[in-house]
Amino acid sequence: MDPFRHSALARLIDVRYASNRFVVMAAVLGGMVAFGYRWISDGADPFLWAFRVGAATFLGWAIARELDPDHPVSAGVAAIVAAGAVAFGAPEIGAVAGFLIAFRIAARTTGMSAHPWELALVVGFAGYLAAGPASWPAAIALVGALWIDGGHAHVPHPPARIAAIVAAFVVIAVAVFTFPADVSADGGWLALALLLAGAVLAGVAAARLRTPTSTGDRDRQPLSRGRVAQARALAGIALVVAAVLMPADPAAYGPLLAAVLAVAAVSFTTRTVVSASDPAPHLS
């Protein structure tokens, strides 16, 4: 029994499917390796770093599943790359979770649009993310996702664009009142290059997207190619925003960069669809 069957934004991790089993094992194993390394090397906060690696592994996988629902291999590659990226810096877990929710809303991979109470939670979460310079791009992505969702016809049709407008005002208000005096918009040429390269890869992935064969979790209807493409484009826009603001190291967006890289790579190398043993409706 799925406790999230009435939610458009939450999913049960069903371990009957190979891709889901893989990410659970990878996240646990990655966390254990990180803990062991920090413990042996007398590093600080081994539990915190174990959590960061495990969370980055899962979030990289989950974002790739949203952006490339037909190919679990994209998610597998993203999970491994995201875990490795933690070696270069701590990921912004809240921001990356915001990206995940934004892409789920934009692509509508659950087969449902967010309920009004879920829209209220998303607006609040966007406001929370707007309080931190490193998570501004995720707040903006949530606003964009709500606007995208409101532009598509649904039955019933939730007030997604109203929520997008409210979220935009909340994000602006919170950002203005919490704007740090010492924030720097100069993250260096390497940070700029990495983030813009990710944006380019997201654009390539959007352009190369084939019509999905996967179906939504709730309605079992084929996913919209246009909506999945919009989610990929939104990922690119988010990385451009991050490149312009650049208040944080690119490692903060490691799971997102890993997912975009994996999806773009698989779009060049894979033409087959998901096998019957691991159907795409169970994305995360």
Coordinates of N, CA, C and O in Angstrom, one line a residue, residues 123-250:
V123 N 5.2 27.0 -1.8 CA 5.5 28.4 -1.6 C 6.3 28.7 -0.4 O 7.2 29.5 -0.4
G124 N 5.9 28.0 0.7 CA 6.7 28.2 1.9 C 8.1 27.7 1.8 O 9.1 28.4 2.3
F125 N 8.3 26.6 1.1 CA 9.7 26.1 0.9 C 10.5 27.0 0.1 O 11.7 27.2 0.3
A126 N 9.9 27.6 -1.0 CA 10.6 28.6 -1.8 C 11.0 29.8 -1.0 O 12.2 30.3 -1.2
G127 N 10.2 30.2 -0.1 CA 10.6 31.3 0.8 C 11.7 30.9 1.7 O 12.6 31.7 1.9
Y128 N 11.7 29.7 2.2 CA 12.8 29.2 3.0 C 14.1 29.2 2.2 O 15.2 29.7 2.7
L129 N 14.1 28.7 1.0 CA 15.3 28.6 0.2 C 15.8 30.0 -0.2 O 17.0 30.2 -0.3
A130 N 14.9 31.0 -0.3 CA 15.3 32.4 -0.6 C 16.1 33.0 0.5 O 16.7 34.1 0.2
A131 N 16.1 32.5 1.7 CA 16.9 33.1 2.8 C 18.3 32.8 2.7 O 19.1 33.4 3.4
G132 N 18.8 31.9 1.8 CA 20.2 31.5 1.7 C 20.7 31.8 0.3 O 20.1 31.3 -0.7
P133 N 21.8 32.6 0.2 CA 22.3 32.9 -1.2 C 22.6 31.6 -2.0 O 22.3 31.6 -3.2
A134 N 23.1 30.6 -1.4 CA 23.4 29.4 -2.2 C 22.2 28.7 -2.7 O 22.2 27.8 -3.6
S135 N 21.0 28.9 -2.1 CA 19.8 28.2 -2.5 C 18.8 29.1 -3.3 O 17.7 28.7 -3.6
W136 N 19.2 30.4 -3.6 CA 18.4 31.2 -4.4 C 18.0 30.6 -5.7 O 16.8 30.6 -6.1
P137 N 18.9 29.9 -6.5 CA 18.5 29.3 -7.8 C 17.4 28.3 -7.6 O 16.6 28.2 -8.5
A138 N 17.4 27.5 -6.5 CA 16.4 26.5 -6.3 C 15.0 27.2 -6.0 O 14.0 26.7 -6.5
A139 N 15.0 28.3 -5.3 CA 13.8 29.0 -5.1 C 13.2 29.5 -6.4 O 12.0 29.5 -6.6
I140 N 14.1 30.1 -7.2 CA 13.6 30.6 -8.5 C 13.1 29.4 -9.4 O 12.1 29.5 -10.1
A141 N 13.8 28.2 -9.3 CA 13.3 27.1 -10.1 C 11.9 26.6 -9.6 O 11.1 26.2 -10.5
L142 N 11.7 26.7 -8.3 CA 10.3 26.3 -7.8 C 9.3 27.3 -8.4 O 8.2 26.8 -8.8
V143 N 9.6 28.6 -8.4 CA 8.6 29.5 -9.0 C 8.4 29.2 -10.5 O 7.3 29.2 -11.0
G144 N 9.5 28.9 -11.2 CA 9.4 28.6 -12.6 C 8.6 27.3 -12.8 O 7.8 27.2 -13.8
A145 N 8.8 26.3 -12.0 CA 8.0 25.1 -12.1 C 6.5 25.2 -11.9 O 5.7 24.7 -12.7
L146 N 6.2 26.0 -10.9 CA 4.8 26.3 -10.7 C 4.1 27.0 -11.9 O 3.0 26.8 -12.3
W147 N 4.9 28.0 -12.5 CA 4.4 28.7 -13.6 C 4.2 27.7 -14.8 O 3.2 27.8 -15.5
I148 N 5.2 26.8 -15.0 CA 5.0 25.8 -16.1 C 3.8 25.0 -15.9 O 3.0 24.7 -16.8
D149 N 3.6 24.5 -14.7 CA 2.5 23.6 -14.4 C 1.2 24.3 -14.6 O 0.2 23.7 -15.1
G150 N 1.1 25.6 -14.3 CA -0.1 26.3 -14.4 C -0.5 26.6 -15.9 O -1.6 26.9 -16.2
G151 N 0.5 26.4 -16.8 CA 0.3 26.6 -18.2 C -0.3 25.4 -18.9 O -0.5 25.4 -20.1
H152 N -0.5 24.3 -18.2 CA -1.0 23.1 -18.8 C -2.4 22.8 -18.2 O -2.7 23.0 -17.1
A153 N -3.2 22.2 -19.1 CA -4.6 21.9 -18.7 C -4.6 20.6 -17.9 O -4.0 19.6 -18.3
H154 N -5.3 20.7 -16.7 CA -5.5 19.5 -15.9 C -6.9 19.4 -15.4 O -7.6 20.5 -15.3
V155 N -7.3 18.3 -15.0 CA -8.6 18.1 -14.3 C -8.4 17.3 -13.1 O -8.0 16.1 -13.1
P156 N -8.6 17.9 -11.9 CA -9.0 19.3 -11.7 C -7.7 20.2 -11.9 O -6.6 19.7 -11.7
H157 N -8.0 21.4 -12.2 CA -6.9 22.4 -12.4 C -6.6 23.2 -11.2 O -7.4 24.0 -10.8
P158 N -5.5 23.0 -10.5 CA -5.1 23.7 -9.3 C -4.6 25.1 -9.7 O -4.2 25.4 -10.8
P159 N -4.6 26.0 -8.7 CA -4.2 27.4 -9.0 C -2.7 27.5 -9.0 O -2.1 28.3 -8.2
A160 N -2.0 26.8 -9.9 CA -0.6 26.7 -9.9 C 0.1 28.1 -10.2 O 1.1 28.5 -9.6
R161 N -0.5 28.8 -11.2 CA 0.1 30.1 -11.6 C -0.2 31.1 -10.5 O 0.7 32.0 -10.3
I162 N -1.3 31.0 -9.8 CA -1.5 31.9 -8.6 C -0.4 31.6 -7.6 O 0.2 32.5 -7.0
A163 N -0.1 30.3 -7.4 CA 0.9 29.9 -6.4 C 2.3 30.4 -6.9 O 3.1 30.9 -6.1
A164 N 2.5 30.4 -8.2 CA 3.8 30.9 -8.7 C 3.9 32.4 -8.5 O 5.0 32.8 -8.1
I165 N 2.9 33.2 -8.6 CA 3.0 34.6 -8.4 C 3.2 34.9 -6.9 O 4.0 35.7 -6.5
V166 N 2.4 34.2 -6.1 CA 2.6 34.3 -4.6 C 4.1 33.9 -4.2 O 4.7 34.6 -3.4
A167 N 4.5 32.8 -4.8 CA 5.9 32.4 -4.4 C 6.9 33.4 -4.9 O 7.9 33.6 -4.2
A168 N 6.7 34.0 -6.0 CA 7.7 35.0 -6.5 C 7.8 36.2 -5.6 O 8.9 36.7 -5.2
F169 N 6.6 36.6 -5.1 CA 6.6 37.7 -4.1 C 7.3 37.3 -2.8 O 8.0 38.1 -2.2
V170 N 7.0 36.1 -2.4 CA 7.6 35.6 -1.1 C 9.1 35.5 -1.3 O 9.9 36.0 -0.4
V171 N 9.6 35.0 -2.4 CA 11.0 34.8 -2.6 C 11.7 36.2 -2.7 O 12.7 36.4 -2.0
I172 N 11.1 37.1 -3.4 CA 11.7 38.5 -3.5 C 11.8 39.1 -2.1 O 12.8 39.7 -1.7
A173 N 10.6 39.0 -1.3 CA 10.6 39.7 0.0 C 11.6 39.1 0.9 O 12.3 39.8 1.6
V174 N 11.7 37.7 1.0 CA 12.6 37.1 1.9 C 14.1 37.4 1.5 O 14.9 37.7 2.3
A175 N 14.3 37.4 0.2 CA 15.7 37.6 -0.3 C 16.1 39.1 0.0 O 17.3 39.3 0.5
V176 N 15.2 40.0 -0.1 CA 15.5 41.4 0.2 C 15.8 41.6 1.7 O 16.8 42.2 2.1
F177 N 15.0 41.0 2.5 CA 15.1 41.2 4.0 C 16.3 40.4 4.6 O 16.8 40.7 5.7
T178 N 16.7 39.3 3.9 CA 17.8 38.5 4.4 C 19.1 38.7 3.6 O 20.0 37.9 3.8
F179 N 19.1 39.6 2.7 CA 20.3 39.8 1.8 C 21.6 40.0 2.7 O 21.6 41.0 3.4
P180 N 22.6 39.1 2.5 CA 23.8 39.3 3.3 C 24.7 40.4 2.8 O 24.8 40.6 1.6
A181 N 25.3 41.1 3.7 CA 26.1 42.3 3.3 C 27.4 41.9 2.6 O 27.9 42.6 1.9
D182 N 27.8 40.7 2.9 CA 29.2 40.3 2.5 C 29.1 39.3 1.3 O 30.1 38.6 1.0
V183 N 27.9 39.1 0.7 CA 27.8 38.2 -0.4 C 28.6 38.6 -1.6 O 28.7 39.8 -1.9
S184 N 29.3 37.7 -2.3 CA 30.1 38.0 -3.4 C 29.6 37.3 -4.6 O 29.2 36.1 -4.6
A185 N 29.5 38.1 -5.7 CA 29.0 37.5 -7.0 C 30.1 37.0 -7.9 O 29.9 36.7 -9.0
D186 N 31.4 36.9 -7.3 CA 32.5 36.5 -8.1 C 33.0 35.2 -7.5 O 33.7 35.1 -6.5
G187 N 32.6 34.1 -8.1 CA 33.0 32.8 -7.7 C 34.2 32.2 -8.4 O 34.6 31.1 -8.2
G188 N 34.7 33.0 -9.4 CA 35.9 32.5 -10.1 C 35.5 31.9 -11.5 O 34.3 31.5 -11.7
W189 N 36.5 31.9 -12.3 CA 36.2 31.4 -13.7 C 35.9 30.0 -13.8 O 35.1 29.5 -14.6
L190 N 36.5 29.2 -12.9 CA 36.2 27.7 -12.9 C 34.8 27.4 -12.5 O 34.1 26.6 -13.1
A191 N 34.3 28.1 -11.5 CA 32.9 28.0 -11.1 C 31.9 28.4 -12.2 O 31.0 27.7 -12.5
L192 N 32.2 29.5 -12.8 CA 31.4 30.0 -13.9 C 31.4 28.9 -15.1 O 30.3 28.6 -15.6
A193 N 32.6 28.4 -15.4 CA 32.7 27.4 -16.5 C 31.9 26.2 -16.2 O 31.2 25.6 -17.1
L194 N 32.0 25.7 -15.0 CA 31.3 24.4 -14.6 C 29.8 24.6 -14.7 O 29.1 23.7 -15.2
L195 N 29.3 25.7 -14.1 CA 27.9 25.9 -14.1 C 27.3 26.1 -15.5 O 26.3 25.6 -15.8
L196 N 28.0 26.9 -16.3 CA 27.6 27.1 -17.6 C 27.7 25.9 -18.5 O 26.8 25.7 -19.4
A197 N 28.7 25.1 -18.3 CA 28.8 23.8 -19.0 C 27.6 22.9 -18.6 O 27.0 22.2 -19.5
G198 N 27.2 22.9 -17.4 CA 26.0 22.1 -17.0 C 24.8 22.7 -17.6 O 23.9 21.9 -18.1
A199 N 24.6 24.0 -17.8 CA 23.5 24.6 -18.4 C 23.4 24.2 -19.9 O 22.4 23.9 -20.4
V200 N 24.6 24.1 -20.6 CA 24.7 23.7 -22.0 C 24.2 22.3 -22.1 O 23.5 21.9 -23.0
L201 N 24.7 21.4 -21.2 CA 24.4 20.0 -21.2 C 22.9 19.8 -21.0 O 22.2 18.9 -21.7
A202 N 22.3 20.6 -20.1 CA 20.8 20.5 -19.9 C 20.1 20.9 -21.2 O 19.1 20.3 -21.6
G203 N 20.6 21.9 -21.9 CA 20.0 22.3 -23.2 C 20.1 21.2 -24.2 O 19.1 20.9 -25.0
V204 N 21.3 20.6 -24.3 CA 21.5 19.5 -25.2 C 20.5 18.3 -24.9 O 19.9 17.7 -25.8
A205 N 20.4 18.0 -23.6 CA 19.5 16.9 -23.2 C 18.1 17.2 -23.6 O 17.3 16.3 -24.0
A206 N 17.7 18.5 -23.4 CA 16.3 18.9 -23.8 C 16.1 18.7 -25.3 O 15.0 18.2 -25.7
A207 N 17.1 19.1 -26.1 CA 16.9 19.1 -27.5 C 16.9 17.6 -28.0 O 16.3 17.3 -29.0
R208 N 17.6 16.7 -27.3 CA 17.7 15.3 -27.8 C 16.6 14.4 -27.2 O 16.6 13.2 -27.4
L209 N 15.7 15.0 -26.4 CA 14.7 14.1 -25.7 C 13.8 13.5 -26.8 O 13.2 14.1 -27.7
R210 N 13.6 12.2 -26.6 CA 12.6 11.5 -27.4 C 11.3 11.4 -26.6 O 11.3 11.5 -25.4
T211 N 10.3 11.1 -27.3 CA 9.0 11.0 -26.7 C 9.0 9.9 -25.6 O 9.3 8.7 -25.9
P212 N 8.7 10.2 -24.4 CA 8.8 9.2 -23.3 C 7.8 8.1 -23.5 O 6.7 8.3 -24.0
T213 N 8.2 6.9 -23.1 CA 7.3 5.7 -23.1 C 6.8 5.5 -21.7 O 5.9 4.7 -21.5
S214 N 7.4 6.1 -20.7 CA 7.1 5.9 -19.3 C 5.7 6.5 -19.0 O 5.3 7.4 -19.7
T215 N 5.1 6.1 -18.0 CA 3.7 6.6 -17.6 C 3.8 7.2 -16.2 O 4.7 6.9 -15.4
G216 N 2.8 8.0 -15.9 CA 2.8 8.7 -14.6 C 2.4 7.7 -13.5 O 1.7 6.7 -13.7
D217 N 2.9 7.9 -12.3 CA 2.6 7.0 -11.2 C 1.1 6.8 -10.9 O 0.7 5.7 -10.6
R218 N 0.4 7.9 -10.9 CA -1.0 7.9 -10.5 C -2.0 7.6 -11.6 O -2.9 6.8 -11.5
D219 N -1.8 8.3 -12.8 CA -2.8 8.1 -13.8 C -2.4 7.1 -14.9 O -3.3 6.7 -15.7
R220 N -1.2 6.6 -14.8 CA -0.7 5.6 -15.8 C -0.8 6.0 -17.2 O -0.9 5.2 -18.2
Q221 N -0.8 7.3 -17.4 CA -0.9 7.9 -18.8 C 0.6 8.2 -19.2 O 1.4 8.6 -18.4
P222 N 0.9 8.1 -20.5 CA 2.2 8.5 -21.0 C 2.6 9.9 -20.6 O 1.8 10.8 -20.6
L223 N 3.9 10.0 -20.2 CA 4.4 11.3 -19.8 C 4.4 12.2 -21.1 O 4.6 11.8 -22.2
S224 N 4.3 13.5 -20.8 CA 4.4 14.5 -21.9 C 5.8 14.8 -22.3 O 6.6 15.2 -21.4
R225 N 6.1 14.7 -23.5 CA 7.5 15.0 -24.0 C 7.8 16.5 -23.7 O 8.9 16.9 -23.3
G226 N 6.8 17.3 -24.0 CA 7.0 18.8 -23.8 C 7.3 19.1 -22.3 O 8.1 19.9 -22.0
R227 N 6.6 18.4 -21.4 CA 6.8 18.8 -20.0 C 8.2 18.3 -19.5 O 8.8 19.0 -18.7
V228 N 8.6 17.1 -19.9 CA 9.9 16.6 -19.5 C 11.0 17.5 -20.1 O 12.0 17.8 -19.5
A229 N 10.8 17.9 -21.4 CA 11.7 18.9 -22.0 C 11.8 20.2 -21.2 O 12.8 20.8 -21.1
Q230 N 10.6 20.7 -20.8 CA 10.6 21.9 -20.0 C 11.3 21.7 -18.7 O 12.0 22.6 -18.2
A231 N 11.2 20.5 -18.1 CA 12.0 20.3 -16.8 C 13.5 20.3 -17.1 O 14.2 20.9 -16.3
R232 N 13.9 19.7 -18.2 CA 15.3 19.8 -18.5 C 15.8 21.2 -18.8 O 16.9 21.6 -18.4
A233 N 15.0 22.0 -19.5 CA 15.3 23.4 -19.8 C 15.4 24.1 -18.5 O 16.2 25.0 -18.3
L234 N 14.5 23.8 -17.5 CA 14.5 24.5 -16.3 C 15.7 24.2 -15.5 O 16.3 25.1 -14.8
A235 N 16.3 23.0 -15.6 CA 17.5 22.7 -15.0 C 18.7 23.5 -15.6 O 19.5 24.0 -14.8
G236 N 18.6 23.7 -16.9 CA 19.6 24.6 -17.5 C 19.5 26.0 -17.0 O 20.5 26.7 -16.7
I237 N 18.3 26.5 -16.9 CA 18.1 27.9 -16.5 C 18.5 28.1 -15.0 O 19.2 29.1 -14.7
A238 N 18.3 27.1 -14.2 CA 18.7 27.1 -12.8 C 20.2 27.2 -12.7 O 20.8 28.0 -11.9
L239 N 20.9 26.5 -13.6 CA 22.4 26.5 -13.5 C 22.9 27.9 -14.1 O 23.9 28.4 -13.6
V240 N 22.2 28.5 -15.0 CA 22.6 29.8 -15.5 C 22.4 30.8 -14.4 O 23.3 31.7 -14.1
V241 N 21.3 30.7 -13.6 CA 21.1 31.6 -12.5 C 22.1 31.4 -11.5 O 22.7 32.4 -10.9
A242 N 22.5 30.2 -11.2 CA 23.6 29.9 -10.2 C 24.9 30.5 -10.7 O 25.7 31.0 -9.9
A243 N 25.1 30.4 -12.0 CA 26.4 31.0 -12.6 C 26.4 32.5 -12.4 O 27.5 33.1 -12.2
V244 N 25.3 33.1 -12.6 CA 25.2 34.6 -12.5 C 25.4 35.0 -11.1 O 26.1 36.0 -10.8
L245 N 24.7 34.3 -10.2 CA 24.8 34.7 -8.7 C 26.1 34.3 -8.1 O 26.7 35.0 -7.4
M246 N 26.4 33.0 -8.4 CA 27.7 32.4 -7.9 C 28.0 32.7 -6.4 O 29.1 33.2 -6.1
P247 N 27.1 32.5 -5.5 CA 27.5 32.8 -4.1 C 28.1 31.5 -3.4 O 28.6 31.6 -2.3
A248 N 28.1 30.4 -4.2 CA 28.6 29.2 -3.6 C 29.5 28.4 -4.6 O 29.4 28.6 -5.8
D249 N 30.2 27.5 -4.0 CA 31.0 26.6 -4.9 C 30.1 25.7 -5.7 O 29.1 25.3 -5.2
P250 N 30.5 25.4 -6.9 CA 29.7 24.5 -7.7 C 29.4 23.1 -7.1 O 28.4 22.5 -7.4

